[in-house]
Amino acid sequence: MSAAVDPVTLTVIENALTSTCRDMGVTMMKTSYSPIFNESLDFSCVIFDPEGQMLAQAEFCPSQIGTIKFTVTWTLDELGLDAFEPGDVLLHNDPYRGSGHVPEHMMLKGVFWEGKLFCFVANVAHMSEPGAKTPGGLSGDATEVFQEGLLLPPVKIKRRGEDVDDIWKIILANHRTPKVTYGDFRAMMASLDLAEERMHELLATYGEETVRSACRELLEVAERRMRAEIRSIPRGVYHFEDVIEDDGITDRAYPMKLTLTVADDEVIADFTGSAPQAVGPVNAIYAVTASAVYNAVLHLTDPTIPRNEGCYRPITIIAPPGTIVNCAFPAPVAGGNTETSPRITDMVFGALQHAIPERIVAACGGTSSPFLFGGADPETGDLYAHFHFEGVGWGGRRGLDGNDMVVTINGNCRNTPVEVFETRYPSFRIDRYRLLADSGGPGQWRGGLGGERILTVTAPVTVSALLNRMKTDPWGVLTGGSGARGGIWIERAGSEGWRTFVEEFGTLSPSKFSGIRLEPGDRVRIVMPGGGGYGDPHDRDPEMVTQDVENGFVTIERAVADYGYPGEPR
Amino acid sequence: MNSRESQPNPGVWVVPEVSYVDPQRRFCRYCGRPIARGFWRVSSGGETWSYCDARHADLDVGAQPAEHRWQEDRGC
């Protein structure tokens, strides 16, 4: 039994751990090659103890932070601690071994102190090109995980500080953009090296026993505080259902059912009754489902609780294998992490809307709007690939309208700025990028606005998409209205009028497809869904409705129809 | 949820070799979590079930059939 660490030292160590994770992210942002790293920040950085318990994280991508605990523990379980030596770096992206989906690659390095393993530092990042059937991965019509990229079980890409060349060769030979992969992997390694250095500094300053004791105590503090937060939610069994509208292969809808039990100081999220796994790539693996539930619970509870494994201990997830929330090998999974994940998080909010109306939020636009493209640069001949995602409207919540055009609640990423988009890739010119009036669900607190992007093709390019909320509404809560749906359309060069990809190319789904070749002069229009509204629209302050009309967020027609505009000032 | 009392279960912790030639894909019978390697094995009535740990076995064994029961080793 170690002695308790004084509160000041405990706080200093907690902040040192969190700052280390933040610095890891800055390193990746500053040293990487791809915009998905240095613009979108689609990565996360964490520290684990040797038992695989997450000690600290920084505020990057929630879906990754939740899943990486499964990726790391799988690695430790499969290999055993004896497999790790100083200087080793493990690489791993296999969804059926705990990774979120194939593009997300996890790197893990043991930190040794005085010859003994003290902790692990790890990061996970979305590689813009994973070697899938189409550029950028996330092929909207994949039917097996093998079509989604090169699968890497936990393997050493560095052994005792030296590159394992054979592993590098296999990976670089399978990715369309080896230079980018090489640069981004090096950025991930630099991030791990920095974290190792920071941990050594911390151990040298405070001593191994104090840091170890502090880590144990931080886990206990987080668990204790999370349990106290859960106790503040009325006990009960809550239900909610939503649906994934199609899967890219069939027109079948996949219902998801949640039974959420709040029992004293624990939460049990049971997805029994959810649809069997999909044929196409909208399946979530268990880790993704768990991560989405963690994300929701963290949103509903005190944000000052230390973000570590202790937060997760009171939360149990039950997800029957072979279903859309825990698919079985080798089902495709790309969209589980981008589409099904935010839907699950929203479902937790929906289930609790009457229990804790002051904390929940209406449904967000519910899609990461993955739009993938790639080809050969006409000037250099170099291959390129990019995973572009868009913001959506977030749901309204008590006291505030939803955010406009922010990447979904599971992502916390940024999209690629127009200037970077056009500079880095030869294939598109952005003609229009704007918020869409009336896309936010009406409510006392309006849903955030979705948006529209129109691109003109400037060089031959292959595109794929994996979008949602094209057929079903982002729902409102507590009598709030639904946000607007999204969509994607094409206008071929020399023709006029927008057509769906089903109409133009015969794709199986209007929003999930892959490998469509476009030519210069073609135009693509993507519409991002809005967020659901919160509360009765007629309770909205008339002044706010007036401002919405003046700002162009709500048209006069909808203001009259939805809000009774013009109303009497309060 | 699972208000029944926790009960001892006749299980054993098993750590099999990992095989990439003949991969065994197991799920916890209680929560559905895929099992990486080590698991809590319970044999009862001629059947063998896998769990994340003894606690999940406690929560599951002896429970009345429910919707979330699935067949172990059904190949998924």
XYZ file of C-alpha atoms in Angstrom:
646
model
C 0.000 0.000 0.000
C 1.568 3.247 -1.089
C 1.296 6.508 0.794
C -1.273 9.020 -0.407
C 0.030 11.775 -2.629
C -0.654 15.307 -1.394
C -3.315 17.153 -3.393
C -0.936 19.677 -4.924
C 1.463 17.038 -6.193
C -1.473 14.971 -7.406
C -2.787 17.900 -9.422
C 0.635 18.713 -10.819
C 1.131 15.120 -11.934
C -2.355 14.940 -13.414
C -1.710 18.081 -15.437
C 1.726 16.843 -16.466
C 0.190 13.666 -17.857
C -2.526 15.560 -19.709
C -0.029 18.129 -21.020
C 2.138 15.312 -22.285
C -0.799 13.981 -24.282
C -1.500 17.454 -25.654
C 2.132 17.921 -26.646
C 2.062 14.566 -28.382
C -0.792 15.883 -30.498
C 0.978 19.138 -31.283
C 3.994 17.142 -32.414
C 1.857 15.131 -34.786
C 0.138 18.241 -36.090
C 3.436 20.049 -36.719
C 5.425 17.207 -38.243
C 2.936 15.192 -40.293
C 2.451 15.241 -44.054
C -1.280 14.843 -44.573
C -4.030 17.430 -44.023
C -6.044 14.857 -42.096
C -3.296 15.095 -39.474
C -2.178 18.700 -39.621
C -5.519 20.329 -40.456
C -8.225 17.934 -39.348
C -6.420 16.649 -36.212
C -7.938 13.218 -36.694
C -5.746 11.596 -34.065
C -5.576 11.037 -30.323
C -2.839 10.609 -27.750
C -2.994 8.698 -24.468
C -0.964 7.161 -21.665
C -1.656 3.702 -20.225
C -0.366 1.780 -17.246
C 1.051 -1.737 -17.761
C -2.362 -3.238 -16.966
C -3.814 -1.395 -19.948
C -5.671 1.183 -17.890
C -5.814 4.597 -19.502
C -4.107 7.131 -17.240
C -4.499 10.308 -19.264
C -5.654 11.692 -22.587
C -5.993 15.011 -24.316
C -9.012 16.520 -26.004
C -8.695 15.098 -29.468
C -11.051 12.615 -31.134
C -13.558 11.041 -28.690
C -14.285 8.000 -30.802
C -10.581 7.156 -30.902
C -10.039 7.811 -27.213
C -12.784 5.362 -26.377
C -11.626 2.677 -28.785
C -7.898 2.903 -28.128
C -8.377 1.297 -24.725
C -9.575 -1.806 -26.559
C -6.761 -1.622 -29.120
C -4.125 -1.343 -26.420
C -5.552 -3.998 -24.111
C -5.894 -6.386 -27.038
C -2.227 -5.815 -27.859
C -1.138 -6.393 -24.277
C -3.348 -9.475 -23.894
C -2.241 -11.027 -27.146
C 1.483 -10.381 -26.820
C 2.024 -10.227 -23.075
C 4.178 -7.666 -21.294
C 7.335 -9.704 -21.797
C 7.147 -8.927 -25.502
C 7.994 -5.276 -24.907
C 11.552 -4.003 -24.810
C 12.906 -0.453 -24.625
C 12.691 1.213 -28.019
C 9.986 -1.083 -29.380
C 7.070 0.529 -31.213
C 3.983 -1.560 -31.923
C 1.667 -0.825 -34.810
C -1.913 -2.095 -35.052
C -5.063 -1.280 -37.029
C -7.132 -4.489 -37.169
C -10.770 -3.793 -36.228
C -11.253 -7.409 -35.242
C -8.483 -6.959 -32.730
C -9.905 -3.820 -31.169
C -9.160 -0.999 -33.612
C -11.958 1.433 -34.528
C -11.722 0.852 -38.267
C -8.959 0.020 -40.715
C -7.632 3.539 -41.464
C -7.004 4.203 -37.768
C -3.510 3.046 -36.943
C -2.405 2.771 -33.344
C 1.216 3.039 -32.249
C 2.280 1.934 -28.798
C 5.590 2.311 -27.011
C 6.647 1.112 -23.596
C 8.263 3.646 -21.270
C 10.950 2.014 -19.165
C 12.420 3.472 -16.010
C 15.453 2.002 -14.301
C 15.143 -1.095 -16.433
C 11.482 -1.768 -15.702
C 8.350 -1.100 -17.722
C 6.560 1.843 -16.121
C 3.797 2.744 -18.594
C 2.830 2.879 -22.237
C 2.434 5.927 -24.437
C 0.191 5.514 -27.452
C -1.432 7.383 -30.247
C -3.995 6.520 -32.856
C -4.427 8.371 -36.110
C -6.526 8.153 -39.231
C -4.252 7.491 -42.198
C -5.521 9.196 -45.339
C -4.665 6.138 -47.428
C -4.926 2.642 -45.917
C -4.613 0.517 -49.069
C -8.315 -0.164 -49.551
C -10.202 -1.028 -52.728
C -10.586 2.681 -53.490
C -8.442 5.742 -52.652
C -8.763 6.890 -49.075
C -10.543 3.776 -47.862
C -14.055 4.037 -46.406
C -15.399 2.395 -49.509
C -19.142 2.876 -49.256
C -19.961 -0.430 -50.891
C -17.429 -2.713 -49.226
C -18.751 -6.109 -48.188
C -15.711 -7.393 -46.279
C -13.146 -5.784 -44.024
C -10.455 -6.955 -46.434
C -11.706 -4.367 -48.940
C -11.160 -1.583 -46.421
C -7.392 -1.653 -46.309
C -4.323 -3.541 -45.207
C -4.983 -5.255 -41.872
C -2.161 -5.106 -39.366
C -2.402 -7.120 -36.168
C -0.112 -5.895 -33.365
C 3.360 -5.963 -34.968
C 6.635 -4.261 -34.147
C 7.484 -1.528 -36.612
C 10.489 -0.651 -34.441
C 12.461 -3.123 -32.400
C 14.875 -1.800 -29.773
C 14.875 1.551 -31.520
C 15.567 0.203 -34.993
C 13.099 0.172 -37.874
C 11.770 -3.250 -38.777
C 12.291 -2.830 -42.497
C 10.173 -5.778 -43.565
C 7.087 -4.310 -41.893
C 7.732 -0.911 -43.456
C 8.086 -2.508 -46.891
C 4.813 -4.399 -46.600
C 2.909 -1.299 -45.570
C 4.454 1.126 -48.027
C 3.942 -1.340 -50.863
C 0.227 -1.517 -50.051
C -0.583 2.167 -49.632
C -1.209 4.354 -52.675
C 0.656 7.258 -51.119
C 3.754 5.786 -49.441
C 5.452 9.148 -48.910
C 2.478 10.443 -46.965
C 2.188 7.244 -44.951
C 5.904 7.357 -44.211
C 5.740 10.972 -43.070
C 2.653 10.488 -40.945
C 4.019 7.348 -39.318
C 7.212 9.246 -38.479
C 5.084 11.990 -36.936
C 3.373 9.387 -34.774
C 6.735 7.999 -33.703
C 8.043 11.476 -32.883
C 4.976 11.979 -30.731
C 5.749 8.781 -28.820
C 9.394 9.762 -28.389
C 8.356 13.111 -26.960
C 5.964 11.436 -24.538
C 8.657 9.022 -23.420
C 10.976 11.945 -22.763
C 8.287 13.787 -20.793
C 7.540 10.712 -18.698
C 11.225 10.316 -17.917
C 11.330 13.941 -16.779
C 8.295 13.398 -14.575
C 9.766 10.275 -13.022
C 13.098 11.993 -12.447
C 11.362 14.920 -10.762
C 8.920 13.110 -8.481
C 10.251 9.570 -8.244
C 8.707 6.382 -9.488
C 6.715 5.574 -6.375
C 5.095 8.996 -6.157
C 4.104 9.011 -9.825
C 2.788 5.467 -9.575
C 0.774 6.330 -6.468
C -0.583 9.432 -8.128
C -1.700 7.438 -11.152
C -3.528 4.949 -8.929
C -5.162 7.747 -7.005
C -6.223 9.589 -10.151
C -7.967 6.442 -11.365
C -9.800 6.155 -8.056
C -10.726 9.830 -8.009
C -12.134 9.620 -11.513
C -14.154 6.513 -10.700
C -15.462 7.969 -7.451
C -16.492 11.236 -9.073
C -18.070 9.496 -12.069
C -20.102 7.264 -9.773
C -21.262 10.331 -7.870
C -22.309 11.978 -11.127
C -24.254 8.910 -12.202
C -26.027 8.889 -8.845
C -27.407 12.309 -9.741
C -29.277 10.812 -12.720
C -32.687 9.476 -11.716
C -32.607 5.705 -11.433
C -34.558 3.972 -14.114
C -34.645 1.958 -17.292
C -34.737 4.151 -20.376
C -35.280 3.197 -23.986
C -34.484 4.687 -27.348
C -34.429 3.493 -30.938
C -32.892 4.872 -34.077
C -31.971 3.501 -37.434
C -29.117 3.348 -39.901
C -30.920 4.051 -43.126
C -29.076 1.777 -45.569
C -25.729 0.101 -45.959
C -24.486 0.855 -49.455
C -25.353 -2.625 -50.689
C -28.996 -3.055 -49.792
C -31.811 -0.593 -49.258
C -32.514 -2.222 -45.917
C -32.730 -0.100 -42.776
C -30.961 -1.308 -39.651
C -32.759 -0.473 -36.406
C -30.717 -0.018 -33.266
C -32.287 -0.469 -29.851
C -30.917 0.841 -26.593
C -32.044 -0.070 -23.117
C -30.192 2.204 -20.753
C -30.277 1.287 -17.100
C -29.184 3.757 -14.479
C -28.823 1.755 -11.308
C -27.413 3.588 -8.335
C -23.912 4.504 -9.440
C -23.643 2.438 -12.607
C -24.866 2.714 -16.176
C -25.615 -0.314 -18.328
C -26.169 0.287 -22.034
C -27.762 -2.806 -23.531
C -28.200 -2.960 -27.301
C -30.054 -6.261 -27.312
C -32.648 -6.291 -30.070
C -30.547 -4.280 -32.531
C -30.501 -5.426 -36.133
C -28.209 -8.150 -37.398
C -24.988 -6.853 -38.863
C -25.194 -5.077 -42.176
C -24.001 -6.348 -45.515
C -22.295 -3.020 -46.188
C -19.835 -0.933 -44.181
C -22.018 0.599 -41.464
C -21.203 -1.962 -38.795
C -19.726 -0.940 -35.471
C -17.341 -3.223 -33.699
C -17.794 -3.596 -29.939
C -15.084 -1.039 -29.183
C -16.799 1.601 -31.315
C -20.144 1.021 -29.627
C -18.533 1.188 -26.203
C -16.637 4.322 -27.179
C -19.814 6.033 -28.342
C -21.513 5.278 -25.032
C -18.488 6.540 -23.070
C -18.569 9.694 -25.169
C -22.218 10.301 -24.311
C -21.726 9.711 -20.606
C -18.729 12.040 -20.538
C -20.856 14.727 -22.213
C -23.529 14.339 -19.553
C -21.250 14.477 -16.540
C -18.823 16.873 -14.897
C -16.135 17.819 -17.422
C -13.578 18.363 -14.664
C -13.437 14.668 -13.767
C -9.990 13.364 -14.727
C -10.341 11.657 -18.077
C -8.939 8.225 -17.388
C -9.984 4.594 -17.071
C -11.753 5.336 -13.803
C -14.446 7.206 -15.738
C -15.284 4.049 -17.651
C -15.454 1.594 -14.750
C -19.085 2.341 -13.833
C -20.214 1.893 -17.440
C -21.108 -1.517 -18.885
C -21.940 -2.102 -22.521
C -23.855 -5.149 -23.689
C -23.733 -5.633 -27.446
C -24.744 -8.989 -28.919
C -22.217 -10.321 -31.433
C -23.338 -10.496 -35.019
C -25.318 -7.280 -34.819
C -24.799 -3.822 -36.230
C -23.405 -2.726 -32.859
C -20.932 -5.626 -32.525
C -20.365 -7.153 -35.911
C -18.627 -10.414 -36.556
C -15.581 -11.006 -38.738
C -15.184 -10.291 -41.618
C -18.004 -7.754 -41.951
C -17.016 -4.314 -43.280
C -16.762 -1.664 -40.573
C -15.550 1.629 -42.049
C -18.754 3.561 -41.447
C -19.334 2.124 -38.013
C -16.794 4.541 -36.660
C -17.960 7.540 -38.664
C -21.733 7.033 -38.978
C -23.031 4.501 -36.480
C -20.905 5.881 -33.670
C -22.526 9.362 -33.521
C -25.923 7.694 -33.842
C -25.223 5.632 -30.722
C -24.075 8.679 -28.779
C -27.250 10.500 -29.794
C -29.316 7.515 -28.697
C -28.001 7.839 -25.149
C -29.080 11.483 -25.123
C -32.445 10.550 -26.572
C -32.992 7.890 -23.936
C -32.298 10.345 -21.134
C -34.229 13.345 -22.503
C -36.944 13.126 -19.873
C -34.655 12.081 -17.026
C -32.116 14.875 -17.337
C -33.544 17.376 -19.832
C -31.137 20.036 -18.619
C -28.114 18.041 -19.747
C -29.042 16.291 -22.978
C -28.846 17.540 -26.538
C -31.024 16.795 -29.584
C -29.652 14.684 -32.420
C -26.801 16.087 -34.444
C -26.590 15.794 -38.214
C -25.286 12.320 -37.504
C -22.828 11.836 -40.319
C -19.143 12.533 -40.738
C -20.021 13.008 -44.409
C -16.999 11.007 -45.563
C -16.108 12.019 -49.106
C -13.017 10.223 -50.312
C -11.108 10.893 -53.457
C -7.839 10.184 -55.148
C -6.046 9.916 -58.413
C -2.822 10.850 -60.132
C -1.550 14.412 -60.144
C -1.620 15.457 -63.830
C 1.626 17.404 -63.440
C 3.764 15.045 -61.368
C 2.058 11.712 -61.850
C 2.185 11.168 -58.087
C -0.792 9.398 -56.605
C -2.790 11.254 -53.998
C -5.703 10.360 -51.739
C -7.750 12.272 -49.224
C -10.464 11.634 -46.667
C -12.564 14.762 -46.562
C -15.258 15.130 -43.945
C -17.748 17.859 -43.231
C -19.444 19.458 -40.306
C -23.124 19.081 -39.523
C -25.586 20.953 -37.382
C -25.529 19.874 -33.754
C -28.698 19.522 -31.745
C -30.116 22.267 -29.631
C -29.699 21.989 -25.869
C -31.220 23.859 -22.975
C -30.087 27.441 -23.110
C -28.217 27.284 -26.392
C -28.809 26.659 -30.066
C -26.894 23.858 -31.687
C -23.475 24.514 -33.181
C -23.472 25.203 -36.905
C -21.468 22.935 -39.191
C -19.218 21.293 -36.637
C -17.887 17.785 -37.190
C -20.018 15.198 -35.420
C -19.885 14.648 -31.723
C -17.694 11.548 -32.059
C -15.058 13.305 -34.122
C -14.106 16.666 -32.653
C -12.068 17.169 -35.802
C -11.814 20.060 -38.213
C -12.475 19.866 -41.912
C -9.886 20.790 -44.495
C -9.865 24.529 -45.248
C -10.713 25.469 -48.816
C -7.260 26.952 -49.409
C -5.493 23.786 -48.273
C -7.960 21.601 -50.133
C -7.314 23.378 -53.422
C -3.567 23.700 -52.883
C -2.852 20.110 -51.937
C -5.116 18.321 -54.378
C -5.433 18.968 -58.119
C -8.855 17.453 -58.530
C -11.347 20.035 -57.279
C -12.150 23.707 -57.112
C -14.548 24.754 -54.362
C -17.293 26.878 -55.888
C -19.518 27.244 -52.874
C -19.355 26.529 -49.162
C -22.101 27.945 -46.996
C -24.590 27.423 -44.205
C -28.065 26.406 -45.308
C -31.071 28.362 -44.100
C -33.836 26.338 -42.420
C -31.623 23.301 -41.959
C -31.612 23.600 -38.148
C -34.530 21.859 -36.482
C -37.018 24.334 -35.029
C -37.157 24.525 -31.283
C -36.999 26.806 -28.298
C -33.314 26.179 -28.812
C -32.808 25.745 -32.504
C -30.772 22.977 -34.062
C -27.468 24.017 -35.596
C -27.349 24.640 -39.312
C -26.105 22.190 -41.863
C -24.395 23.385 -44.993
C -23.699 22.991 -48.647
C -20.506 22.509 -50.619
C -20.254 22.539 -54.390
C -17.065 21.332 -56.045
C -16.015 21.409 -59.670
C -13.740 18.646 -60.885
C -10.514 20.026 -62.362
C -8.668 16.774 -63.076
C -9.800 13.165 -63.458
C -10.532 11.778 -60.004
C -12.043 8.723 -58.333
C -14.539 9.462 -55.578
C -16.307 7.508 -52.853
C -18.848 8.479 -50.220
C -20.302 7.090 -47.037
C -22.942 9.517 -45.815
C -25.997 9.210 -43.615
C -29.101 11.143 -42.599
C -30.121 11.267 -46.243
C -33.348 9.325 -45.640
C -34.027 9.831 -41.935
C -34.300 12.989 -39.877
C -31.963 14.263 -37.193
C -34.614 14.205 -34.477
C -35.532 16.930 -32.079
C -36.263 16.448 -28.397
C -38.975 17.577 -26.021
C -41.252 18.621 -28.934
C -38.425 20.227 -30.877
C -38.495 19.682 -34.637
C -36.167 17.701 -36.846
C -33.156 19.068 -38.627
C -32.917 18.915 -42.418
C -31.537 15.855 -44.166
C -28.405 15.842 -46.277
C -27.515 14.473 -49.668
C -24.990 14.241 -52.466
C -25.622 14.917 -56.154
C -23.731 15.083 -59.415
C -24.001 17.337 -62.457
C -21.993 16.013 -65.391
C -19.987 18.363 -67.565
C -22.126 19.800 -70.337
C -25.405 18.895 -68.697
C -27.695 20.835 -66.429
C -29.441 19.724 -63.286
C -28.417 17.755 -60.232
C -28.869 13.984 -60.291
C -28.304 11.394 -57.645
C -25.419 8.956 -58.019
C -28.046 6.233 -58.358
C -29.546 8.024 -61.339
C -26.228 8.904 -62.964
C -24.054 5.910 -62.188
C -26.453 3.212 -61.018
C -24.922 3.008 -57.555
C -26.806 0.863 -55.076
C -27.180 3.689 -52.559
C -27.558 7.439 -53.147
C -25.053 8.201 -50.380
C -22.749 5.176 -50.014
C -20.661 4.180 -53.001
C -17.075 3.908 -54.108
C -14.769 4.104 -57.065
C -16.774 6.529 -59.223
C -14.593 8.226 -61.804
C -15.351 11.882 -62.479
C -14.018 14.050 -65.272
C -13.079 17.739 -65.484
C -16.146 19.939 -65.542
C -18.268 17.556 -63.488
C -19.724 19.129 -60.349
C -20.509 17.539 -57.002
C -22.957 18.990 -54.500
C -22.853 17.800 -50.914
C -25.481 18.898 -48.407
C -24.777 18.364 -44.740
C -27.698 17.720 -42.352
C -28.785 20.116 -39.641
C -29.302 19.382 -35.970
C -32.550 18.654 -34.167
C -34.339 21.324 -32.173
C -34.842 21.363 -28.404
C -38.183 22.265 -26.895
C -41.323 23.806 -28.369
C -40.476 26.308 -31.148
C -43.276 28.569 -29.949
C -41.373 29.038 -26.705
C -38.431 30.541 -28.575
C -37.730 34.143 -27.732
C -39.210 36.197 -30.632
C -36.102 38.352 -30.605
C -34.033 35.283 -31.400
C -36.378 34.375 -34.238
C -36.011 37.893 -35.590
C -32.227 37.585 -35.415
C -32.395 34.231 -37.198
C -34.389 35.818 -40.015
C -32.059 38.807 -40.219
C -29.008 36.540 -40.274
C -30.502 34.350 -42.962
C -30.515 31.286 -40.710
C -34.301 30.928 -40.947
C -36.448 32.108 -43.860
C -39.495 34.216 -43.167
C -41.693 31.411 -44.480
C -40.329 28.911 -41.954
C -40.276 31.498 -39.206
C -44.000 32.018 -39.714
C -44.777 28.320 -40.034
C -42.535 26.945 -37.288
C -42.298 29.783 -34.774
C -45.462 31.837 -35.318
C -43.288 34.798 -36.385
C -43.707 37.665 -35.836
C -44.512 37.028 -32.209
C -44.828 39.271 -29.238
C -41.519 40.221 -27.607
C -41.061 38.668 -24.204
C -30.390 -4.743 -14.488
C -29.025 -7.993 -13.224
C -30.497 -7.454 -9.837
C -30.062 -11.100 -8.996
C -27.369 -11.800 -6.472
C -23.937 -12.540 -7.712
C -23.233 -16.216 -7.358
C -20.011 -18.210 -7.448
C -19.467 -19.921 -10.753
C -17.340 -22.992 -11.381
C -15.024 -21.303 -13.811
C -11.346 -21.203 -14.587
C -9.085 -18.570 -16.142
C -7.726 -19.839 -19.449
C -4.924 -18.330 -21.522
C -4.737 -20.173 -24.848
C -2.019 -19.782 -27.429
C -2.808 -17.212 -30.102
C -3.040 -18.766 -33.541
C -3.164 -16.882 -36.820
C -3.552 -20.135 -38.711
C -6.638 -21.214 -36.855
C -7.881 -18.046 -35.148
C -10.417 -18.546 -32.364
C -12.835 -15.653 -32.196
C -14.587 -15.621 -28.859
C -17.026 -13.197 -27.334
C -17.969 -12.679 -23.727
C -21.311 -14.420 -23.289
C -22.519 -11.663 -20.985
C -21.491 -8.426 -22.697
C -20.446 -9.518 -26.191
C -16.944 -8.062 -25.978
C -14.479 -9.868 -28.263
C -11.884 -11.750 -26.242
C -8.268 -11.145 -27.161
C -6.716 -14.145 -25.464
C -7.294 -14.925 -21.796
C -10.865 -15.579 -20.690
C -12.966 -16.993 -17.899
C -14.288 -20.391 -18.978
C -17.394 -21.878 -17.429
C -18.582 -25.385 -18.192
C -22.124 -26.229 -17.278
C -24.608 -28.832 -18.454
C -22.330 -30.006 -21.221
C -21.844 -26.493 -22.570
C -18.785 -24.281 -22.349
C -19.055 -20.525 -22.193
C -16.470 -17.756 -22.377
C -16.471 -14.526 -20.380
C -14.312 -11.420 -20.041
C -13.837 -12.260 -16.387
C -15.429 -14.031 -13.438
C -17.619 -11.046 -12.686
C -19.364 -11.235 -16.021
C -19.807 -14.964 -15.527
C -21.395 -14.236 -12.155
C -23.776 -11.834 -13.806
C -24.725 -14.312 -16.507
C -24.708 -17.870 -15.215
C -28.078 -19.010 -14.033
C -29.866 -16.101 -15.596
C -33.186 -16.682 -17.212
C -33.058 -16.868 -20.993
C -33.106 -13.375 -22.350
C -32.999 -11.805 -25.755
C -29.331 -11.123 -25.507
C -28.349 -14.755 -25.077
C -26.563 -16.058 -28.087
C -24.885 -19.292 -28.942
C -21.228 -19.490 -28.103
C -18.852 -20.458 -30.883
C -21.520 -20.170 -33.519
C -18.867 -18.974 -35.865
C -19.482 -15.269 -35.570
